[in-house]
Coordinates of C-alpha atoms and ligand atoms in Angstrom, one line a residue:
M151 CA 16.2 151.2 138.0
S152 CA 14.4 147.9 137.4
K153 CA 16.4 144.8 136.7
G154 CA 16.5 143.2 133.3
A155 CA 13.7 140.7 132.6
L156 CA 14.1 137.0 131.9
A157 CA 12.2 135.7 128.9
L158 CA 11.3 132.1 128.8
L159 CA 11.4 130.6 125.3
I160 CA 9.8 127.2 126.0
H161 CA 7.2 125.9 123.6
G162 CA 6.0 122.9 125.5
G163 CA 5.7 119.5 123.9
T164 CA 6.1 117.1 126.8
D165 CA 5.1 117.3 130.4
N166 CA 8.6 118.2 131.4
W167 CA 8.5 121.2 129.1
A168 CA 5.1 122.7 130.2
P169 CA 5.8 126.5 130.1
E170 CA 3.7 127.2 133.2
R171 CA 5.8 124.9 135.4
W172 CA 9.0 126.6 134.3
K173 CA 7.6 130.1 134.8
T174 CA 6.4 129.3 138.3
R175 CA 9.8 128.0 139.2
F176 CA 11.7 130.9 137.7
K177 CA 9.4 133.5 139.3
S178 CA 10.1 132.1 142.8
E179 CA 13.9 132.1 142.1
L180 CA 14.0 135.6 140.5
S181 CA 11.4 137.5 142.5
D182 CA 13.4 140.8 142.0
R183 CA 12.6 141.0 138.3
A184 CA 10.1 140.3 135.6
V185 CA 9.9 136.7 134.3
V186 CA 7.9 136.5 131.0
S187 CA 6.9 133.6 128.7
V188 CA 6.8 134.1 125.0
V189 CA 3.8 131.8 124.8
E190 CA 1.8 133.3 127.5
D191 CA 2.7 137.0 128.0
R192 CA 2.7 140.3 126.1
F193 CA 5.8 142.3 127.0
D194 CA 8.2 144.9 125.6
P195 CA 11.1 142.9 124.1
R196 CA 13.6 145.8 125.0
T197 CA 13.2 145.0 128.7
V198 CA 14.6 141.5 128.2
Q199 CA 18.2 141.0 129.2
Y200 CA 18.3 137.2 129.7
A201 CA 16.6 134.4 127.9
A202 CA 16.1 130.8 129.0
V203 CA 15.5 128.6 126.1
W204 CA 14.6 125.1 125.0
K205 CA 14.7 124.6 121.3
P206 CA 13.8 128.2 120.4
G207 CA 12.5 128.9 116.8
A208 CA 15.0 130.2 114.3
G209 CA 15.3 134.0 114.6
E210 CA 13.3 134.1 117.9
L211 CA 16.2 135.3 120.0
A212 CA 17.0 138.1 117.6
A213 CA 13.8 139.9 118.8
F214 CA 15.6 141.0 122.0
P215 CA 17.9 144.0 121.3
E216 CA 19.2 144.3 124.9
L217 CA 19.9 140.6 125.4
K218 CA 23.0 139.9 127.5
V219 CA 23.1 136.1 128.1
I220 CA 21.2 133.1 126.7
F221 CA 20.7 130.1 129.1
N222 CA 20.0 126.8 127.3
L223 CA 17.9 124.7 129.6
G224 CA 19.6 121.5 128.6
A225 CA 23.2 120.3 128.1
G226 CA 23.2 120.1 124.3
V227 CA 23.2 123.4 122.4
D228 CA 23.0 122.2 118.9
A229 CA 19.4 123.5 118.4
V230 CA 20.3 127.0 119.6
L231 CA 23.6 127.2 117.6
S232 CA 21.7 126.2 114.4
D233 CA 19.9 129.6 114.4
P234 CA 21.5 131.7 111.7
K235 CA 20.3 134.9 113.5
L236 CA 21.6 133.9 116.9
P237 CA 22.6 137.1 118.8
R238 CA 26.4 137.3 119.6
V239 CA 26.0 137.0 123.4
P240 CA 27.3 134.3 125.8
L241 CA 25.4 131.0 125.6
V242 CA 25.4 129.0 128.8
R243 CA 24.4 125.3 128.9
V244 CA 23.2 123.2 131.8
S245 CA 25.8 121.1 133.5
D246 CA 24.6 120.1 137.0
E247 CA 24.7 117.1 139.3
D248 CA 21.0 116.3 139.0
L249 CA 21.1 115.9 135.2
T250 CA 24.5 114.2 135.3
S251 CA 23.4 111.6 137.8
R252 CA 20.2 110.9 135.8
M253 CA 22.3 110.2 132.7
T254 CA 24.6 107.8 134.6
E255 CA 21.5 105.9 135.8
Y256 CA 20.4 105.5 132.2
V257 CA 23.8 104.4 130.9
V258 CA 24.4 102.0 133.7
M259 CA 20.9 100.5 133.4
H260 CA 21.2 99.9 129.7
T261 CA 24.7 98.6 129.9
L262 CA 23.7 96.2 132.5
M263 CA 20.6 95.2 130.6
H264 CA 22.6 94.2 127.6
H265 CA 25.5 92.6 129.6
R266 CA 23.0 90.6 131.8
Q267 CA 21.1 89.4 128.6
Q268 CA 17.8 90.8 130.0
S269 CA 16.0 90.7 126.6
Y270 CA 16.7 87.1 126.3
L271 CA 15.5 86.4 129.9
D272 CA 12.3 88.4 129.2
A273 CA 11.7 86.2 126.1
C274 CA 12.2 83.1 128.2
Q275 CA 9.8 84.3 130.8
Q276 CA 7.2 84.9 128.1
R277 CA 7.6 81.3 127.1
R278 CA 7.7 80.1 130.7
E279 CA 11.1 78.6 129.8
W280 CA 13.8 77.9 132.5
A281 CA 16.9 78.2 130.3
P282 CA 19.9 80.0 131.9
R283 CA 22.8 81.0 129.6
M284 CA 26.4 81.5 130.3
Q285 CA 26.7 84.9 132.2
W286 CA 30.1 86.5 132.1
P287 CA 31.3 88.9 134.8
A288 CA 31.4 92.7 134.0
K289 CA 35.3 92.5 133.9
A290 CA 35.0 90.4 130.7
V291 CA 33.2 93.2 128.9
R292 CA 34.8 96.2 127.2
V293 CA 32.8 99.4 127.3
G294 CA 33.7 102.4 125.2
I295 CA 32.4 105.9 125.8
L296 CA 32.3 108.4 122.9
G297 CA 32.5 111.8 124.5
M298 CA 34.4 112.1 127.8
G299 CA 33.0 115.4 129.0
V300 CA 30.9 115.9 132.2
L301 CA 28.5 113.1 131.3
G302 CA 30.9 110.7 129.8
Q303 CA 33.4 110.8 132.7
H304 CA 30.7 110.4 135.4
A305 CA 29.3 107.4 133.6
A306 CA 32.7 106.0 133.0
H307 CA 33.5 106.0 136.8
A308 CA 30.2 104.3 137.6
L309 CA 30.8 101.6 135.0
R310 CA 34.4 101.1 136.2
A311 CA 33.2 100.7 139.7
L312 CA 31.0 97.8 138.5
G313 CA 34.0 96.1 137.1
F314 CA 33.7 96.8 133.3
Q315 CA 36.8 97.5 131.3
V316 CA 36.2 101.2 130.4
A317 CA 37.8 103.4 127.7
G318 CA 36.8 106.9 126.5
W319 CA 37.2 108.7 123.2
S320 CA 37.3 112.5 123.1
R321 CA 38.7 115.4 121.0
T322 CA 41.5 115.9 123.5
A323 CA 43.2 113.1 125.5
K324 CA 42.1 112.7 129.2
M325 CA 43.9 111.4 132.3
V326 CA 41.2 109.6 134.2
D327 CA 42.2 107.0 136.8
G328 CA 41.4 103.4 135.6
I329 CA 40.0 104.6 132.2
D330 CA 41.9 104.3 129.0
S331 CA 41.9 107.4 126.9
Y332 CA 41.8 107.7 123.1
A333 CA 41.6 111.0 121.3
G334 CA 40.8 112.5 117.9
P335 CA 40.2 110.9 114.5
D336 CA 43.6 109.0 114.8
G337 CA 42.6 107.4 118.1
L338 CA 39.2 106.2 116.9
P339 CA 40.0 102.9 115.1
A340 CA 41.9 101.5 118.1
F341 CA 39.2 102.6 120.5
L342 CA 36.5 100.9 118.4
A343 CA 38.5 97.8 117.9
R344 CA 38.6 97.1 121.8
T345 CA 34.9 98.0 122.3
D346 CA 32.0 95.6 123.0
I347 CA 29.4 98.0 124.3
L348 CA 29.7 101.5 122.6
I349 CA 28.1 104.4 124.5
C350 CA 27.6 107.7 122.8
L351 CA 27.5 110.9 124.9
L352 CA 28.9 113.3 122.2
P353 CA 27.3 116.6 121.3
L354 CA 26.0 117.2 117.9
T355 CA 28.4 119.3 115.9
P356 CA 29.4 119.4 112.2
Q357 CA 32.2 117.1 113.1
T358 CA 30.1 114.4 114.9
R359 CA 27.0 114.4 112.7
G360 CA 26.3 111.0 111.3
L361 CA 29.3 109.4 113.1
L362 CA 27.2 106.4 114.2
S363 CA 27.0 104.8 110.8
R364 CA 27.9 101.5 109.2
G365 CA 31.6 102.4 108.7
L366 CA 32.0 103.0 112.4
F367 CA 29.9 100.0 113.5
A368 CA 32.0 97.7 111.3
Q369 CA 35.1 98.6 113.3
L370 CA 33.7 97.5 116.7
A371 CA 35.1 94.4 118.3
R372 CA 33.6 91.1 117.2
D373 CA 35.6 88.8 119.6
G374 CA 33.8 89.8 122.8
V375 CA 31.8 87.7 125.2
L376 CA 28.5 89.3 124.2
G377 CA 28.6 87.6 120.8
G378 CA 28.6 91.0 118.9
P379 CA 28.7 94.8 119.4
V380 CA 26.0 96.8 121.2
V381 CA 25.4 100.5 120.8
I382 CA 23.8 102.9 123.2
N383 CA 23.1 106.5 122.0
A384 CA 21.9 109.2 124.4
G385 CA 23.8 112.0 122.8
R386 CA 21.7 113.4 119.9
G387 CA 19.8 111.8 117.1
G388 CA 21.8 113.6 114.5
L389 CA 24.8 111.5 115.5
Q390 CA 23.2 108.4 114.1
V391 CA 22.2 107.1 110.7
E392 CA 19.0 105.1 111.4
T393 CA 18.9 103.2 108.1
D394 CA 22.4 102.0 108.9
I395 CA 21.5 100.9 112.4
L396 CA 18.6 98.8 111.1
A397 CA 20.6 97.3 108.3
C398 CA 23.5 96.5 110.7
L399 CA 21.2 94.8 113.2
N400 CA 19.7 92.7 110.4
D401 CA 23.0 91.6 109.0
G402 CA 24.7 91.0 112.4
T403 CA 27.1 93.9 112.3
L404 CA 25.3 95.0 115.5
T405 CA 23.7 92.8 118.1
A406 CA 21.5 95.2 119.9
V407 CA 21.0 99.0 120.4
T408 CA 19.5 101.3 122.9
L409 CA 18.4 104.7 121.5
D410 CA 17.2 107.7 123.6
V411 CA 17.5 110.2 120.7
F412 CA 16.4 110.1 117.1
E413 CA 17.0 111.8 113.7
R414 CA 13.5 113.2 114.0
E415 CA 11.7 113.6 117.4
P416 CA 9.2 112.4 118.3
L417 CA 10.1 109.2 116.4
D418 CA 7.6 108.6 113.6
A419 CA 5.0 106.0 114.6
D420 CA 5.8 104.0 111.4
S421 CA 9.6 103.9 112.1
R422 CA 10.8 100.3 111.9
L423 CA 12.9 101.0 115.0
W424 CA 9.8 100.7 117.3
R425 CA 9.2 97.0 116.5
H426 CA 12.7 95.7 116.0
P427 CA 13.4 93.1 118.6
A428 CA 17.0 94.1 119.2
V429 CA 16.1 97.8 119.7
K430 CA 15.3 99.5 123.1
I431 CA 13.7 102.9 122.8
S432 CA 13.2 105.7 125.3
P433 CA 11.6 109.1 124.4
H434 CA 14.6 111.4 124.9
N435 CA 14.4 111.2 128.6
A436 CA 17.7 109.7 129.5
A437 CA 18.4 112.7 131.6
D438 CA 15.5 115.0 132.1
T439 CA 16.1 118.6 133.0
D440 CA 14.5 119.3 136.4
P441 CA 12.9 122.8 136.5
D442 CA 13.7 123.1 140.3
A443 CA 17.4 122.4 139.9
I444 CA 17.8 124.3 136.7
A445 CA 15.9 127.5 137.7
A446 CA 18.1 127.8 140.7
Y447 CA 21.1 127.2 138.5
V448 CA 20.1 130.0 136.1
A449 CA 19.2 132.4 138.9
S450 CA 22.6 132.0 140.6
Q451 CA 24.4 132.5 137.2
I452 CA 22.4 135.8 136.6
R453 CA 23.3 137.0 140.1
D454 CA 27.0 136.1 139.5
F455 CA 27.0 137.8 136.1
E456 CA 25.5 141.0 137.5
A457 CA 28.1 140.9 140.3
G458 CA 30.9 140.8 137.7
R459 CA 31.7 137.1 138.2
P460 CA 32.4 134.8 135.3
L461 CA 29.6 132.6 133.8
R462 CA 30.0 128.9 134.3
N463 CA 29.5 126.4 131.5
A464 CA 29.6 128.9 128.7
V465 CA 29.7 127.3 125.3
D466 CA 32.4 127.9 122.7
P467 CA 30.4 128.6 119.6
D468 CA 33.4 127.8 117.3
R469 CA 33.8 124.4 118.8
G470 CA 29.9 123.9 118.8
Y471 CA 29.7 122.6 122.4
Ligands
NDP582 P1 30.6 118.1 127.4 O1 30.7 119.3 126.5 O2 31.0 118.2 128.8 O3 31.4 116.9 126.7 C1 31.5 116.7 125.3 C2 32.5 115.6 125.1 O4 32.5 115.3 123.7 C3 33.9 116.1 125.4 O5 34.7 115.1 125.9 C4 34.5 116.5 124.0 O6 35.9 116.3 123.9 C5 33.8 115.4 123.2 N1 33.8 115.8 121.7 C6 33.1 116.8 121.2 N2 33.3 116.9 119.8 C7 34.2 115.8 119.6 C8 34.8 115.4 118.4 N3 34.6 116.0 117.2 N4 35.6 114.3 118.5 C9 35.8 113.6 119.7 N5 35.2 114.0 120.9 C10 34.4 115.2 120.8 O7 29.1 117.7 127.2 P2 28.2 116.7 128.3 O8 29.0 115.6 128.6 O9 27.6 117.6 129.3 O10 27.0 116.3 127.3 C11 27.2 115.6 126.1 C12 26.0 115.6 125.2 O11 25.0 114.7 125.8 C13 25.2 116.9 125.0 O12 25.8 117.7 124.1 C14 23.8 116.5 124.6 O13 23.8 116.4 123.2 C15 23.7 115.1 125.3 N6 22.7 115.0 126.3 C16 21.6 114.2 126.1 C17 20.6 114.1 127.1 C18 19.5 113.2 127.0 O14 18.6 113.2 127.8 N7 19.5 112.3 126.0 C19 20.7 114.9 128.3 C20 21.8 115.7 128.4 C21 22.8 115.8 127.4 P3 36.9 117.3 124.7 O15 36.8 116.8 126.1 O16 38.3 116.9 124.2 O17 36.5 118.7 124.5
OXD583 C1 19.9 118.1 127.1 C2 18.9 117.1 126.7 O1 20.7 118.5 126.2 O2 17.8 117.0 127.4 O3 20.0 118.4 128.2 O4 19.1 116.4 125.8

């Protein structure tokens, strides 16, 4: 009997999401079965038992009556869970070393950039101006990480190793050596009050949507050595209220922000965020998903599943992550 096919629901968009590249990788990892792409191939939907998806269309997955597992090709599953016709089968997300290390690179780079006053130094260079400012050590700066899951904890360790005072906030309390833990809505005010650089690595759920707003920014520490709070969001754009970010930068509630994710992606060409001098922008590539690493990860999960072993990194649909 032939093995269940894997359907790729990838619609392209950027280089990294070119459907052909993913198909080639999956075919070499899963040579024992059919690998089909919804944008390139004609096939019988009843043969499909597995789907590998990135931002599938609403109702798209409901077309496969024999579907057994959905593999989301990224860590965040908000786009999949928003489908009202989502089949009731296990949903697995990406959690692997490659993606995690990339996110830590991004977080460390932007934390250091704000801490080391790199925007100020760039401006000095433009003016050919030799004007060093007081540079505090990392240990004088309090970093707070919203979301102490796989990505948050990895970044926390790297920042701690650089000397920053690191704390994390999550739904449930954590015991992580050298990192202060705050949990739940009751723990949020004290966490914010001790934070100079706020890093958001939360999933987008009904509970977290719009969290990064004026009410939260106003609670960040104002007595730190950086002269005012900094926010870095690489979680999801739906976590942030962009009009509040701009207004808070303009009235001094925030000093600077780094944004990798946006309420609407790609970010509109006429968004004021592009040209604001205190905003650093990256195009949702803080932690790219590498087809080589992820195809191998999905193939090994399919083999485990067919051998009766449990799926790893399955999402809890009720929790939303
Ligand atoms: P995890 O599921 O491992 O961690 C999520 C963390 O968020 C957990 O610590 C969880 O708490 C916490 N959390 C969830 N809901 C709440 C809440 N209501 N209140 C407080 N804490 C909450 O996810 P990852 O670390 O792997 O990824 C996090 C997110 O990063 C992804 O969902 C995705 O949106 C984003 N991402 C962005 C990328 C990019 O390139 N910009 C790349 C990859 C991911 P608890 O531990 O108690 O459950
Ligand atoms: C992810 C992402 O969730 O790329 O992996 O944002």
